[in-house]
Amino acid sequence: MFNAKILLPLLFAVGCGDRTTAVGFNGRIDYALWTKYELGNQNLTDVSIITGHEQYLVTSLTEKGLEDIEDSSGTIRHTLSPAKDSTITNEDSLFTDEIPDLSLTVNSPGRTTLNSNLDGEVFDYLPLSFQSPDTLKLVTWIKNPEDDGFSKYSGNLIPVYTGAQATFLPIPKSNGKRLAGDIEFELSSDPSTATAEVYNLVGVFENE
């Protein structure tokens, strides 16, 4: 056994995790943020979202929102306030044509308000909190050549056999609490020839 030569499947598509939601303060829009690891049953206004990484929020109209928008021919557009050190893009909806989804990146910790505007007026809004991570936990799954499936491991040093496959799920934290949202990261090995990228995993989950 040795620690260097592992294969790294880097397809981080995840089929389970947590969908954290909140209804806007005007009761018209439901906002949902997907996170690849477990967060527990929390409201989107009660969690902090990771800074510096693009986040995708799915939106849908509540029953009240459907009633209030039915007489309007305008289009809802999402904005951030304050908008400094952040970007936001209105996206084609994944599920409905009535309201766009959105992707946003906030680079500085703090609070911001997500406004959903219709005909120049705030149709609904939601305060959001953003934090920079101070620690990073890795969920590690290893499949050695003779294993039937992947097993979860913990610790900084994990011995493996030649030809083992490994995949990792990063969990960013701030002040001991998990941050919501998506995160991208890079893996490297020393020497670089010790590993090879493969793409034979359907998904990476925190739990079995």
mmCIF file of C-alpha atoms in Angstrom:
data_model
loop_
_atom_site.group_PDB
_atom_site.id
_atom_site.type_symbol
_atom_site.label_atom_id
_atom_site.label_comp_id
_atom_site.label_asym_id
_atom_site.label_seq_id
_atom_site.Cartn_x
_atom_site.Cartn_y
_atom_site.Cartn_z
ATOM 1 C CA MET A 1 0.000 0.000 0.000
ATOM 2 C CA PHE A 2 1.099 3.549 -0.673
ATOM 3 C CA ASN A 3 -0.284 7.041 -0.791
ATOM 4 C CA ALA A 4 0.501 8.445 -4.217
ATOM 5 C CA LYS A 5 -0.972 6.494 -7.099
ATOM 6 C CA ILE A 6 -4.709 6.927 -7.120
ATOM 7 C CA LEU A 7 -7.164 7.599 -9.898
ATOM 8 C CA LEU A 8 -9.268 10.679 -9.365
ATOM 9 C CA PRO A 9 -12.792 10.638 -10.794
ATOM 10 C CA LEU A 10 -13.586 14.332 -10.839
ATOM 11 C CA LEU A 11 -17.193 14.307 -11.924
ATOM 12 C CA PHE A 12 -18.912 16.053 -9.042
ATOM 13 C CA ALA A 13 -22.481 15.704 -10.292
ATOM 14 C CA VAL A 14 -24.537 14.938 -7.244
ATOM 15 C CA GLY A 15 -27.970 13.405 -7.105
ATOM 16 C CA CYS A 16 -28.724 14.216 -3.480
ATOM 17 C CA GLY A 17 -27.830 16.894 -0.991
ATOM 18 C CA ASP A 18 -29.956 19.712 0.330
ATOM 19 C CA ARG A 19 -32.418 22.069 -1.297
ATOM 20 C CA THR A 20 -32.622 25.155 0.911
ATOM 21 C CA THR A 21 -35.617 27.372 0.231
ATOM 22 C CA ALA A 22 -37.366 30.527 1.388
ATOM 23 C CA VAL A 23 -40.406 32.492 0.296
ATOM 24 C CA GLY A 24 -39.770 36.181 -0.388
ATOM 25 C CA PHE A 25 -40.915 38.717 2.158
ATOM 26 C CA ASN A 26 -43.842 39.734 -0.067
ATOM 27 C CA GLY A 27 -44.945 36.108 -0.289
ATOM 28 C CA ARG A 28 -44.846 35.974 -4.090
ATOM 29 C CA ILE A 29 -41.699 34.035 -5.017
ATOM 30 C CA ASP A 30 -40.113 30.838 -3.726
ATOM 31 C CA TYR A 31 -36.304 30.897 -3.953
ATOM 32 C CA ALA A 32 -34.315 27.630 -3.831
ATOM 33 C CA LEU A 33 -30.561 26.995 -3.576
ATOM 34 C CA TRP A 34 -29.048 23.564 -4.168
ATOM 35 C CA THR A 35 -26.114 22.359 -2.036
ATOM 36 C CA LYS A 36 -24.238 19.126 -2.775
ATOM 37 C CA TYR A 37 -23.786 18.164 0.886
ATOM 38 C CA GLU A 38 -26.153 17.984 3.856
ATOM 39 C CA LEU A 39 -27.253 21.197 5.581
ATOM 40 C CA GLY A 40 -30.241 20.089 7.610
ATOM 41 C CA ASN A 41 -33.720 21.551 7.554
ATOM 42 C CA GLN A 42 -32.966 25.266 7.361
ATOM 43 C CA ASN A 43 -34.497 28.310 5.732
ATOM 44 C CA LEU A 44 -32.471 30.113 3.065
ATOM 45 C CA THR A 45 -32.525 33.260 5.205
ATOM 46 C CA ASP A 46 -30.934 31.360 8.126
ATOM 47 C CA VAL A 47 -27.842 30.029 6.327
ATOM 48 C CA SER A 48 -24.743 31.763 4.996
ATOM 49 C CA ILE A 49 -23.791 31.248 1.360
ATOM 50 C CA ILE A 50 -20.182 30.830 0.287
ATOM 51 C CA THR A 51 -18.503 33.866 -1.251
ATOM 52 C CA GLY A 52 -16.451 33.912 -4.446
ATOM 53 C CA HIS A 53 -18.283 31.043 -6.176
ATOM 54 C CA GLU A 54 -21.178 31.258 -8.595
ATOM 55 C CA GLN A 55 -24.483 30.110 -7.137
ATOM 56 C CA TYR A 56 -27.614 29.137 -9.064
ATOM 57 C CA LEU A 57 -31.031 29.823 -7.564
ATOM 58 C CA VAL A 58 -34.228 28.308 -8.921
ATOM 59 C CA THR A 59 -37.322 30.474 -8.559
ATOM 60 C CA SER A 60 -41.044 29.824 -8.824
ATOM 61 C CA LEU A 61 -44.168 31.863 -8.190
ATOM 62 C CA THR A 62 -46.292 31.108 -5.167
ATOM 63 C CA GLU A 63 -50.071 31.053 -5.477
ATOM 64 C CA LYS A 64 -50.102 34.684 -4.356
ATOM 65 C CA GLY A 65 -47.424 35.515 -6.911
ATOM 66 C CA LEU A 66 -49.408 33.900 -9.713
ATOM 67 C CA GLU A 67 -52.473 35.933 -8.772
ATOM 68 C CA ASP A 68 -50.536 39.207 -8.531
ATOM 69 C CA ILE A 69 -48.698 38.792 -11.828
ATOM 70 C CA GLU A 70 -51.519 37.590 -14.040
ATOM 71 C CA ASP A 71 -52.544 41.067 -15.179
ATOM 72 C CA SER A 72 -49.003 42.215 -15.947
ATOM 73 C CA SER A 73 -47.277 41.948 -19.310
ATOM 74 C CA GLY A 74 -43.888 42.824 -17.830
ATOM 75 C CA THR A 75 -40.912 40.574 -17.125
ATOM 76 C CA ILE A 76 -39.428 39.914 -13.699
ATOM 77 C CA ARG A 77 -35.728 40.770 -13.431
ATOM 78 C CA HIS A 78 -33.528 39.910 -10.448
ATOM 79 C CA THR A 79 -31.023 42.397 -8.999
ATOM 80 C CA LEU A 80 -28.798 42.659 -5.917
ATOM 81 C CA SER A 81 -28.660 45.532 -3.447
ATOM 82 C CA PRO A 82 -25.984 46.569 -2.763
ATOM 83 C CA ALA A 83 -24.501 45.396 -6.056
ATOM 84 C CA LYS A 84 -20.860 46.231 -5.223
ATOM 85 C CA ASP A 85 -18.378 43.370 -5.644
ATOM 86 C CA SER A 86 -21.055 41.035 -6.958
ATOM 87 C CA THR A 87 -22.554 39.860 -10.236
ATOM 88 C CA ILE A 88 -26.011 38.557 -11.072
ATOM 89 C CA THR A 89 -27.406 37.067 -14.278
ATOM 90 C CA ASN A 90 -31.022 36.301 -15.078
ATOM 91 C CA GLU A 91 -31.268 32.789 -16.523
ATOM 92 C CA ASP A 92 -33.846 30.857 -18.510
ATOM 93 C CA SER A 93 -35.983 29.011 -15.980
ATOM 94 C CA LEU A 94 -35.472 25.295 -15.512
ATOM 95 C CA PHE A 95 -39.138 24.666 -14.727
ATOM 96 C CA THR A 96 -41.396 27.583 -15.717
ATOM 97 C CA ASP A 97 -41.621 30.374 -18.268
ATOM 98 C CA GLU A 98 -43.272 32.792 -15.850
ATOM 99 C CA ILE A 99 -40.152 33.873 -13.993
ATOM 100 C CA PRO A 100 -36.388 33.578 -14.662
ATOM 101 C CA ASP A 101 -33.941 31.733 -12.466
ATOM 102 C CA LEU A 102 -30.697 33.480 -11.548
ATOM 103 C CA SER A 103 -27.006 32.916 -11.024
ATOM 104 C CA LEU A 104 -25.031 35.185 -8.725
ATOM 105 C CA THR A 105 -21.551 35.593 -7.311
ATOM 106 C CA VAL A 106 -20.887 37.657 -4.195
ATOM 107 C CA ASN A 107 -17.193 38.148 -3.460
ATOM 108 C CA SER A 108 -17.315 39.937 -0.093
ATOM 109 C CA PRO A 109 -18.813 38.651 3.172
ATOM 110 C CA GLY A 110 -21.906 40.396 4.456
ATOM 111 C CA ARG A 111 -25.590 40.773 3.795
ATOM 112 C CA THR A 112 -27.246 41.641 0.504
ATOM 113 C CA THR A 113 -30.827 41.782 -0.679
ATOM 114 C CA LEU A 114 -32.053 39.857 -3.686
ATOM 115 C CA ASN A 115 -34.720 41.957 -5.385
ATOM 116 C CA SER A 116 -37.124 40.582 -7.983
ATOM 117 C CA ASN A 117 -38.496 43.539 -9.916
ATOM 118 C CA LEU A 118 -41.600 43.769 -12.102
ATOM 119 C CA ASP A 119 -42.233 46.865 -14.228
ATOM 120 C CA GLY A 120 -39.638 48.807 -12.252
ATOM 121 C CA GLU A 121 -41.144 47.948 -8.857
ATOM 122 C CA VAL A 122 -39.997 45.397 -6.286
ATOM 123 C CA PHE A 123 -42.280 42.404 -6.758
ATOM 124 C CA ASP A 124 -40.559 40.371 -4.036
ATOM 125 C CA TYR A 125 -37.268 40.373 -2.158
ATOM 126 C CA LEU A 126 -35.114 38.190 0.060
ATOM 127 C CA PRO A 127 -32.180 39.134 2.341
ATOM 128 C CA LEU A 128 -29.191 36.811 1.974
ATOM 129 C CA SER A 129 -26.026 36.356 4.025
ATOM 130 C CA PHE A 130 -22.610 35.528 2.549
ATOM 131 C CA GLN A 131 -19.485 34.289 4.332
ATOM 132 C CA SER A 132 -15.946 33.312 3.359
ATOM 133 C CA PRO A 133 -14.920 29.815 4.495
ATOM 134 C CA ASP A 134 -12.242 29.471 7.165
ATOM 135 C CA THR A 135 -12.043 25.658 7.075
ATOM 136 C CA LEU A 136 -12.690 22.963 4.493
ATOM 137 C CA LYS A 137 -13.805 19.434 5.284
ATOM 138 C CA LEU A 138 -13.374 16.732 2.652
ATOM 139 C CA VAL A 139 -15.703 13.781 2.342
ATOM 140 C CA THR A 140 -13.489 11.095 0.782
ATOM 141 C CA TRP A 141 -14.641 7.942 -0.975
ATOM 142 C CA ILE A 142 -12.119 5.226 -1.953
ATOM 143 C CA LYS A 143 -12.528 2.142 -4.132
ATOM 144 C CA ASN A 144 -9.474 -0.131 -4.173
ATOM 145 C CA PRO A 145 -9.069 -2.515 -7.141
ATOM 146 C CA GLU A 146 -10.476 -5.535 -5.290
ATOM 147 C CA ASP A 147 -13.403 -3.669 -3.713
ATOM 148 C CA ASP A 148 -16.988 -4.054 -4.919
ATOM 149 C CA GLY A 149 -17.825 -0.418 -4.205
ATOM 150 C CA PHE A 150 -16.637 2.828 -2.653
ATOM 151 C CA SER A 151 -16.093 3.217 1.109
ATOM 152 C CA LYS A 152 -15.977 6.476 3.056
ATOM 153 C CA TYR A 153 -12.719 7.412 4.778
ATOM 154 C CA SER A 154 -11.637 10.235 7.056
ATOM 155 C CA GLY A 155 -8.290 11.700 8.046
ATOM 156 C CA ASN A 156 -5.476 13.478 6.255
ATOM 157 C CA LEU A 157 -3.538 10.327 5.310
ATOM 158 C CA ILE A 158 -5.400 7.506 3.566
ATOM 159 C CA PRO A 159 -3.321 4.553 2.301
ATOM 160 C CA VAL A 160 -4.519 3.032 -0.976
ATOM 161 C CA TYR A 161 -3.483 0.317 -3.424
ATOM 162 C CA THR A 162 -2.184 0.973 -6.940
ATOM 163 C CA GLY A 163 -5.118 1.580 -9.256
ATOM 164 C CA ALA A 164 -7.454 2.775 -6.529
ATOM 165 C CA GLN A 165 -10.161 5.276 -7.386
ATOM 166 C CA ALA A 166 -10.907 8.248 -5.150
ATOM 167 C CA THR A 167 -13.433 11.037 -5.197
ATOM 168 C CA PHE A 168 -13.858 14.019 -2.900
ATOM 169 C CA LEU A 169 -16.701 16.262 -1.831
ATOM 170 C CA PRO A 170 -15.546 19.567 -0.269
ATOM 171 C CA ILE A 171 -17.619 21.058 2.551
ATOM 172 C CA PRO A 172 -16.714 24.696 3.336
ATOM 173 C CA LYS A 173 -17.304 25.989 6.858
ATOM 174 C CA SER A 174 -17.228 29.334 8.622
ATOM 175 C CA ASN A 175 -17.053 29.527 12.427
ATOM 176 C CA GLY A 176 -17.799 25.812 12.552
ATOM 177 C CA LYS A 177 -21.011 26.059 10.507
ATOM 178 C CA ARG A 178 -21.462 24.674 7.019
ATOM 179 C CA LEU A 179 -21.893 27.216 4.258
ATOM 180 C CA ALA A 180 -24.625 26.771 1.686
ATOM 181 C CA GLY A 181 -24.175 26.720 -2.055
ATOM 182 C CA ASP A 182 -21.780 25.329 -4.610
ATOM 183 C CA ILE A 183 -17.988 25.325 -4.589
ATOM 184 C CA GLU A 184 -15.388 24.466 -7.199
ATOM 185 C CA PHE A 185 -11.881 23.343 -6.380
ATOM 186 C CA GLU A 186 -8.780 21.978 -8.087
ATOM 187 C CA LEU A 187 -6.843 18.813 -7.290
ATOM 188 C CA SER A 188 -3.164 18.268 -7.941
ATOM 189 C CA SER A 189 -0.676 15.490 -7.243
ATOM 190 C CA ASP A 190 3.062 15.354 -6.728
ATOM 191 C CA PRO A 191 4.352 14.072 -9.069
ATOM 192 C CA SER A 192 1.626 14.971 -11.554
ATOM 193 C CA THR A 193 2.007 11.565 -13.250
ATOM 194 C CA ALA A 194 0.885 9.785 -10.081
ATOM 195 C CA THR A 195 -2.796 10.330 -10.861
ATOM 196 C CA ALA A 196 -5.122 10.246 -13.831
ATOM 197 C CA GLU A 197 -8.556 11.799 -14.250
ATOM 198 C CA VAL A 198 -11.419 9.474 -15.069
ATOM 199 C CA TYR A 199 -15.134 10.163 -15.477
ATOM 200 C CA ASN A 200 -16.880 6.920 -14.645
ATOM 201 C CA LEU A 201 -18.934 8.040 -11.638
ATOM 202 C CA VAL A 202 -22.606 8.923 -11.852
ATOM 203 C CA GLY A 203 -22.599 11.004 -8.660
ATOM 204 C CA VAL A 204 -20.809 11.833 -5.423
ATOM 205 C CA PHE A 205 -22.840 11.898 -2.218
ATOM 206 C CA GLU A 206 -21.990 12.696 1.381
ATOM 207 C CA ASN A 207 -23.911 9.686 2.700
ATOM 208 C CA GLU A 208 -24.318 6.169 1.395
#
